[in-house]
Coordinates of C-alpha atoms in Angstrom, one line a residue:
M12 CA 30.9 49.3 -7.1
L13 CA 28.0 47.5 -8.7
R14 CA 30.3 45.4 -10.9
C15 CA 32.3 44.4 -7.8
R16 CA 29.0 43.4 -6.0
V17 CA 27.9 41.3 -9.0
T18 CA 31.3 39.6 -9.2
W19 CA 31.2 38.8 -5.5
I20 CA 27.7 37.3 -5.7
R21 CA 28.7 35.2 -8.7
A22 CA 31.7 33.9 -6.8
A23 CA 29.6 33.1 -3.7
L24 CA 27.1 31.2 -5.8
V25 CA 29.9 29.2 -7.5
A26 CA 31.4 28.4 -4.1
A27 CA 28.0 27.3 -2.8
C28 CA 27.4 25.0 -5.7
A29 CA 30.8 23.6 -5.4
W30 CA 30.2 22.8 -1.7
A31 CA 26.7 21.3 -2.4
A32 CA 27.6 19.2 -5.4
P33 CA 29.6 16.5 -3.6
M34 CA 26.7 16.0 -1.2
V35 CA 24.2 15.4 -4.0
S36 CA 26.6 13.2 -5.8
A37 CA 27.2 11.1 -2.8
A38 CA 23.5 10.7 -2.2
E39 CA 22.9 9.6 -5.7
K40 CA 25.6 6.9 -5.4
E41 CA 23.8 5.3 -2.4
P42 CA 22.2 2.2 -3.8
L43 CA 18.5 1.5 -3.5
T44 CA 18.0 -1.3 -0.9
V45 CA 15.8 -4.4 -1.0
N46 CA 15.8 -7.5 1.2
W47 CA 15.7 -11.2 0.5
Y48 CA 15.0 -13.5 3.4
H49 CA 16.2 -16.8 1.8
S50 CA 19.8 -15.9 1.1
A51 CA 20.4 -12.8 -1.0
Q52 CA 22.3 -14.8 -3.6
F53 CA 19.0 -16.2 -5.0
L54 CA 17.4 -12.8 -5.6
Q55 CA 20.6 -11.2 -6.9
P56 CA 20.2 -12.4 -10.6
V57 CA 16.8 -10.7 -10.7
I58 CA 18.1 -7.5 -9.2
D59 CA 21.1 -7.5 -11.6
E60 CA 18.7 -7.5 -14.6
F61 CA 16.7 -4.6 -13.0
S62 CA 19.9 -2.6 -12.6
K63 CA 21.0 -3.4 -16.1
D64 CA 17.6 -2.2 -17.5
S65 CA 17.2 0.8 -15.3
G66 CA 20.7 2.0 -14.4
I67 CA 19.7 2.0 -10.7
A68 CA 22.1 0.4 -8.3
V69 CA 20.5 -1.9 -5.8
K70 CA 21.9 -3.5 -2.7
V71 CA 20.3 -6.8 -1.6
T72 CA 20.3 -7.5 2.1
D73 CA 19.3 -10.5 4.3
S74 CA 16.9 -8.4 6.4
Y75 CA 14.0 -10.6 7.5
D76 CA 10.8 -8.9 8.7
K77 CA 12.7 -5.8 9.8
F78 CA 11.0 -3.6 7.2
D79 CA 14.0 -1.4 6.9
T80 CA 14.9 -1.5 3.2
D81 CA 13.6 0.9 0.5
V82 CA 11.7 -2.0 -1.2
I83 CA 10.4 -4.6 1.3
L84 CA 9.8 -8.2 0.5
V85 CA 7.8 -10.0 3.1
S86 CA 7.3 -13.8 3.4
D87 CA 3.7 -14.3 4.4
Y88 CA 0.3 -12.6 4.7
K89 CA 0.5 -12.6 8.5
S90 CA 3.9 -10.8 8.5
L91 CA 2.5 -8.3 5.9
T92 CA -0.3 -7.4 8.2
E93 CA 2.1 -6.9 11.1
A94 CA 4.2 -4.6 8.9
K95 CA 1.1 -2.6 7.9
K96 CA 0.1 -2.2 11.6
L97 CA 3.5 -0.8 12.3
N98 CA 3.0 1.8 9.5
S99 CA 6.0 0.4 7.7
F100 CA 4.6 0.8 4.2
E101 CA 3.9 3.8 1.9
R102 CA 0.6 3.5 0.1
I103 CA 1.4 2.4 -3.4
R104 CA -1.9 1.4 -4.9
S105 CA -2.2 2.2 -8.6
P106 CA -4.6 1.0 -11.4
D107 CA -1.9 -0.6 -13.5
L108 CA -0.7 -2.8 -10.6
D109 CA -4.3 -3.6 -9.6
A110 CA -4.8 -4.9 -13.1
I111 CA -1.9 -7.3 -12.7
V112 CA -2.4 -8.6 -9.2
P113 CA -5.8 -10.1 -8.3
A114 CA -7.5 -8.6 -5.4
R115 CA -7.2 -11.7 -3.3
W116 CA -3.4 -11.4 -3.4
R117 CA -3.0 -7.7 -2.5
D118 CA -3.7 -5.4 0.4
R119 CA -7.2 -3.9 0.4
D120 CA -5.8 -0.5 1.2
G121 CA -2.9 -0.5 -1.3
A122 CA -0.1 -1.0 1.3
W123 CA 1.5 -4.0 -0.6
Y124 CA 1.1 -6.3 -3.6
G125 CA 1.6 -10.0 -3.8
V126 CA 4.6 -10.6 -6.1
M127 CA 4.9 -14.4 -5.9
L128 CA 2.8 -17.3 -4.8
R129 CA 3.9 -19.8 -2.2
A130 CA 2.2 -23.2 -2.4
R131 CA 2.1 -25.2 0.9
A132 CA 1.6 -28.7 -0.5
V133 CA 1.8 -32.2 0.9
I134 CA 5.0 -34.1 0.1
Y135 CA 5.1 -37.9 0.4
N136 CA 7.6 -40.8 0.2
K137 CA 6.9 -42.6 -3.0
A138 CA 7.7 -46.0 -1.5
Q139 CA 5.1 -45.5 1.3
V140 CA 2.3 -43.5 -0.4
K141 CA 0.7 -44.0 -3.8
A142 CA 0.4 -41.2 -6.2
G143 CA -3.1 -39.7 -5.9
E144 CA -3.6 -41.2 -2.5
I145 CA -3.6 -37.8 -0.8
K146 CA -6.1 -35.4 -2.4
S147 CA -6.8 -33.0 0.4
Y148 CA -5.3 -31.8 3.7
R149 CA -8.3 -33.6 5.2
D150 CA -6.7 -36.9 4.2
L151 CA -3.9 -36.3 6.7
A152 CA -6.4 -36.7 9.5
D153 CA -6.9 -40.4 8.6
P154 CA -5.7 -42.6 11.6
K155 CA -3.9 -44.8 9.1
W156 CA -1.1 -42.2 9.0
R157 CA -0.5 -42.4 12.8
G158 CA 3.2 -41.9 13.5
K159 CA 3.9 -41.2 9.8
I160 CA 3.4 -37.5 9.5
A161 CA 6.4 -35.0 9.9
L162 CA 5.3 -31.7 11.5
R163 CA 6.6 -28.2 11.7
G164 CA 6.0 -26.3 14.9
A165 CA 2.7 -24.5 15.1
S166 CA 4.3 -21.1 15.8
N167 CA 5.5 -21.1 12.2
V168 CA 3.6 -18.5 10.3
Y169 CA 3.0 -20.8 7.3
N170 CA 1.1 -23.2 9.5
R171 CA -0.8 -20.4 11.2
S172 CA -2.0 -19.1 7.8
L173 CA -2.9 -22.6 6.6
L174 CA -5.1 -23.2 9.6
A175 CA -6.6 -19.7 9.3
S176 CA -7.6 -20.5 5.8
M177 CA -9.4 -23.7 7.0
I178 CA -11.3 -21.6 9.5
V179 CA -12.5 -19.3 6.7
H180 CA -13.5 -22.1 4.5
D181 CA -15.0 -24.6 6.9
G182 CA -15.4 -22.9 10.3
Y183 CA -13.7 -23.1 13.6
E184 CA -14.9 -26.5 14.8
S185 CA -13.8 -28.3 11.6
A186 CA -10.4 -26.6 11.6
A187 CA -9.9 -27.6 15.2
A188 CA -10.9 -31.2 14.6
W189 CA -8.4 -31.4 11.7
A190 CA -5.6 -29.9 13.8
K191 CA -6.2 -32.4 16.6
A192 CA -6.3 -35.4 14.2
V193 CA -3.1 -34.4 12.4
R194 CA -1.3 -33.7 15.7
D195 CA -2.4 -37.1 17.0
N196 CA -1.0 -38.7 13.8
A197 CA 2.4 -37.2 14.5
G198 CA 2.8 -39.5 17.5
V199 CA 2.9 -39.1 21.3
Y200 CA 6.3 -37.3 21.3
P201 CA 6.7 -35.7 17.9
E202 CA 10.0 -34.2 16.9
Y203 CA 9.3 -30.9 15.1
S204 CA 11.5 -29.8 12.2
G205 CA 11.5 -26.9 9.7
D206 CA 10.4 -27.4 6.2
T207 CA 13.9 -28.4 4.9
G208 CA 14.3 -30.9 7.7
N209 CA 11.0 -32.4 6.9
I210 CA 11.8 -32.7 3.3
W211 CA 14.7 -35.0 4.1
R212 CA 12.9 -36.9 6.8
V213 CA 10.2 -37.8 4.2
A214 CA 12.6 -38.4 1.4
K215 CA 14.7 -40.8 3.5
G216 CA 11.6 -42.7 4.6
E217 CA 11.6 -41.7 8.2
F218 CA 8.1 -40.4 7.7
A219 CA 5.6 -41.0 4.9
L220 CA 4.1 -37.5 4.7
G221 CA 4.7 -33.9 5.5
F222 CA 3.6 -30.5 4.2
V223 CA 6.0 -27.8 3.1
N224 CA 6.3 -24.8 0.9
T225 CA 7.6 -26.3 -2.3
Y226 CA 10.3 -23.8 -3.0
Y227 CA 12.3 -25.3 -0.1
I228 CA 12.7 -28.4 -2.3
C229 CA 14.3 -26.3 -5.0
Y230 CA 16.6 -24.5 -2.5
E231 CA 17.9 -27.8 -1.3
M232 CA 18.6 -28.8 -4.9
A233 CA 20.3 -25.5 -5.7
K234 CA 22.5 -25.7 -2.5
G235 CA 23.8 -29.1 -3.5
R236 CA 22.1 -30.9 -0.6
E237 CA 21.2 -33.9 -2.7
K238 CA 24.9 -34.7 -3.1
T239 CA 25.5 -34.2 0.6
N240 CA 22.6 -36.5 1.5
G241 CA 23.4 -39.0 -1.2
L242 CA 19.8 -38.9 -2.5
K243 CA 18.0 -37.3 -5.4
L244 CA 14.8 -35.8 -4.2
A245 CA 12.9 -36.5 -7.5
D246 CA 13.6 -40.2 -7.0
T247 CA 11.9 -40.6 -3.6
L248 CA 9.8 -37.5 -3.1
G249 CA 6.3 -36.8 -4.6
V250 CA 4.3 -33.6 -4.4
A251 CA 0.5 -33.8 -3.9
W252 CA -1.6 -30.9 -5.1
L253 CA -4.6 -30.6 -2.9
D254 CA -8.3 -29.9 -3.0
Q255 CA -8.4 -29.7 -6.8
D256 CA -12.0 -30.8 -6.8
G257 CA -12.9 -28.3 -4.1
A258 CA -11.4 -25.0 -2.9
G259 CA -8.1 -25.5 -4.6
Q260 CA -4.5 -25.7 -3.3
H261 CA -3.7 -23.4 -0.4
V262 CA -1.3 -20.7 -1.4
N263 CA 0.1 -17.6 0.3
V264 CA 2.2 -14.7 -1.1
T265 CA 5.5 -13.1 -0.9
G266 CA 4.4 -9.4 -0.8
V267 CA 6.3 -6.3 -1.9
G268 CA 5.9 -2.9 -0.4
V269 CA 7.8 0.4 -0.2
R270 CA 9.1 1.6 3.1
A271 CA 7.3 4.6 4.7
G272 CA 9.5 7.6 4.6
T273 CA 12.0 6.4 2.0
T274 CA 13.6 9.2 0.0
R275 CA 13.7 6.9 -3.0
K276 CA 10.1 6.2 -3.6
D277 CA 10.2 6.8 -7.4
D278 CA 13.1 4.4 -7.8
A279 CA 11.5 1.9 -5.4
M280 CA 8.3 1.9 -7.5
K281 CA 10.4 1.2 -10.6
L282 CA 11.7 -1.9 -8.9
V283 CA 8.2 -2.9 -7.8
R284 CA 6.9 -2.6 -11.3
F285 CA 9.9 -4.6 -12.7
L286 CA 9.2 -7.4 -10.2
L287 CA 5.6 -7.5 -11.4
S288 CA 6.5 -7.2 -15.1
P289 CA 6.5 -10.4 -17.3
K290 CA 10.3 -10.4 -17.3
G291 CA 10.5 -9.9 -13.6
Q292 CA 8.0 -12.6 -12.8
A293 CA 9.8 -15.1 -15.0
L294 CA 13.1 -14.2 -13.4
L295 CA 11.7 -14.6 -9.9
S296 CA 10.2 -18.0 -10.7
K297 CA 13.5 -19.2 -12.1
N298 CA 15.7 -17.9 -9.3
V299 CA 13.7 -17.9 -6.1
F300 CA 11.5 -20.9 -7.1
K301 CA 8.0 -19.4 -6.4
Y302 CA 5.0 -19.1 -8.7
P303 CA 4.1 -16.0 -10.6
V304 CA 1.1 -13.9 -9.6
R305 CA 0.7 -13.0 -13.3
S306 CA -1.6 -15.4 -15.2
D307 CA 0.3 -14.7 -18.4
V308 CA 3.7 -15.9 -17.1
A309 CA 4.4 -19.6 -16.8
P310 CA 6.3 -21.1 -13.8
S311 CA 9.9 -22.1 -14.4
P312 CA 10.6 -25.5 -15.8
L313 CA 11.7 -26.8 -12.4
L314 CA 8.4 -25.8 -10.8
Q315 CA 6.5 -27.3 -13.7
S316 CA 8.2 -30.6 -13.1
F317 CA 6.2 -30.8 -9.8
G318 CA 3.0 -30.8 -11.9
T319 CA 0.3 -28.2 -12.2
F320 CA -2.4 -27.1 -9.7
R321 CA -5.4 -24.8 -9.4
A322 CA -4.9 -22.3 -6.5
D323 CA -7.4 -21.5 -3.9
D324 CA -9.3 -18.3 -4.7
L325 CA -9.6 -17.3 -1.1
N326 CA -8.9 -13.6 -0.5
L327 CA -5.9 -13.6 1.9
N328 CA -7.2 -10.4 3.6
D329 CA -10.0 -12.6 5.1
L330 CA -7.4 -14.4 7.2
E331 CA -6.5 -11.4 9.4
L332 CA -9.0 -11.8 12.2
H333 CA -8.4 -15.5 12.7
Y334 CA -4.8 -15.8 14.0
D335 CA -5.8 -15.7 17.7
E336 CA -8.2 -18.6 17.1
V337 CA -5.5 -20.5 15.2
D338 CA -3.0 -20.1 18.1
G339 CA -5.6 -21.2 20.6
I340 CA -6.4 -24.3 18.6
Y341 CA -2.8 -25.3 18.2
R342 CA -2.2 -24.9 22.0
A343 CA -5.3 -26.8 22.9
V344 CA -4.5 -29.9 20.8
G345 CA -0.8 -30.0 21.9
W346 CA 0.7 -29.0 18.6
R347 CA 3.8 -27.6 20.2
A348 CA 3.4 -23.9 19.2
W349 CA 6.6 -22.3 20.4
Q350 CA 9.1 -25.1 20.3
A351 CA 12.4 -24.2 18.7
E352 CA 12.9 -25.8 15.3

């Protein structure tokens, strides 16, 4: 009787394992997810290298500020603060990552790390502006540029963070005066465009100046837009690095975090560490055209062709309390804040 009972228990255990095994296997086959907001094809080569090194399958999505992937890449400090307020991130702070990413480019509470730098520089038409003529954002307030500056709408998060940094550096009144002067220089009835549109408006000579995140220039090249427009950007477009004798060039970050509640936190952290490794940083610079946060990794040759700059050492966490002031300024000066682009 005992032998029959043991045999029955053994059979039951085998049957239970056989039933459970397919469920575990199916779960293991589900890929880790990560988003890229500027077309997944550009991040894919970076992820392919991670999968090759780690054996972890990863799916890249086009999710933009939805915070729904296992590893979350977010395009700007303001959006990172919103994700944090929504409790979208696991706390991932660790000493090894703190040693890689300077405090000014990571969350104070360990919710996210800056993984790439985004430089918002002035671009100029070489036929209309001399090299070295623009040294600061303040130069854009000069009335001689009336009707010659291409603008992006003030609701754009990049412009909001830029003006917030001016408030931190120089105070509210100074930032407001700058915004009014630049808005006036755009003309009575300015036509707003996104960064890519402004790149071509300046390159074609429709405007003398604009300010854009420089990676958009690289994306236009990579997408073959120079052939479409019949114009090589390097021939007509210059990049001015700003405030090199002062605070330094304004930069923001693409931040990386891990989704709260993910069942893949260990694998997600492996991807985070890969993106912040020397190899990952070099691959990111080459493929998504942004600057490394690591001081021991050089930007890609294409980025180096724009010249070098000293970045502002402002702690991005200091921007958080100024966005309401920024929006008020833009509305007050008539910089169309919520116009579709």
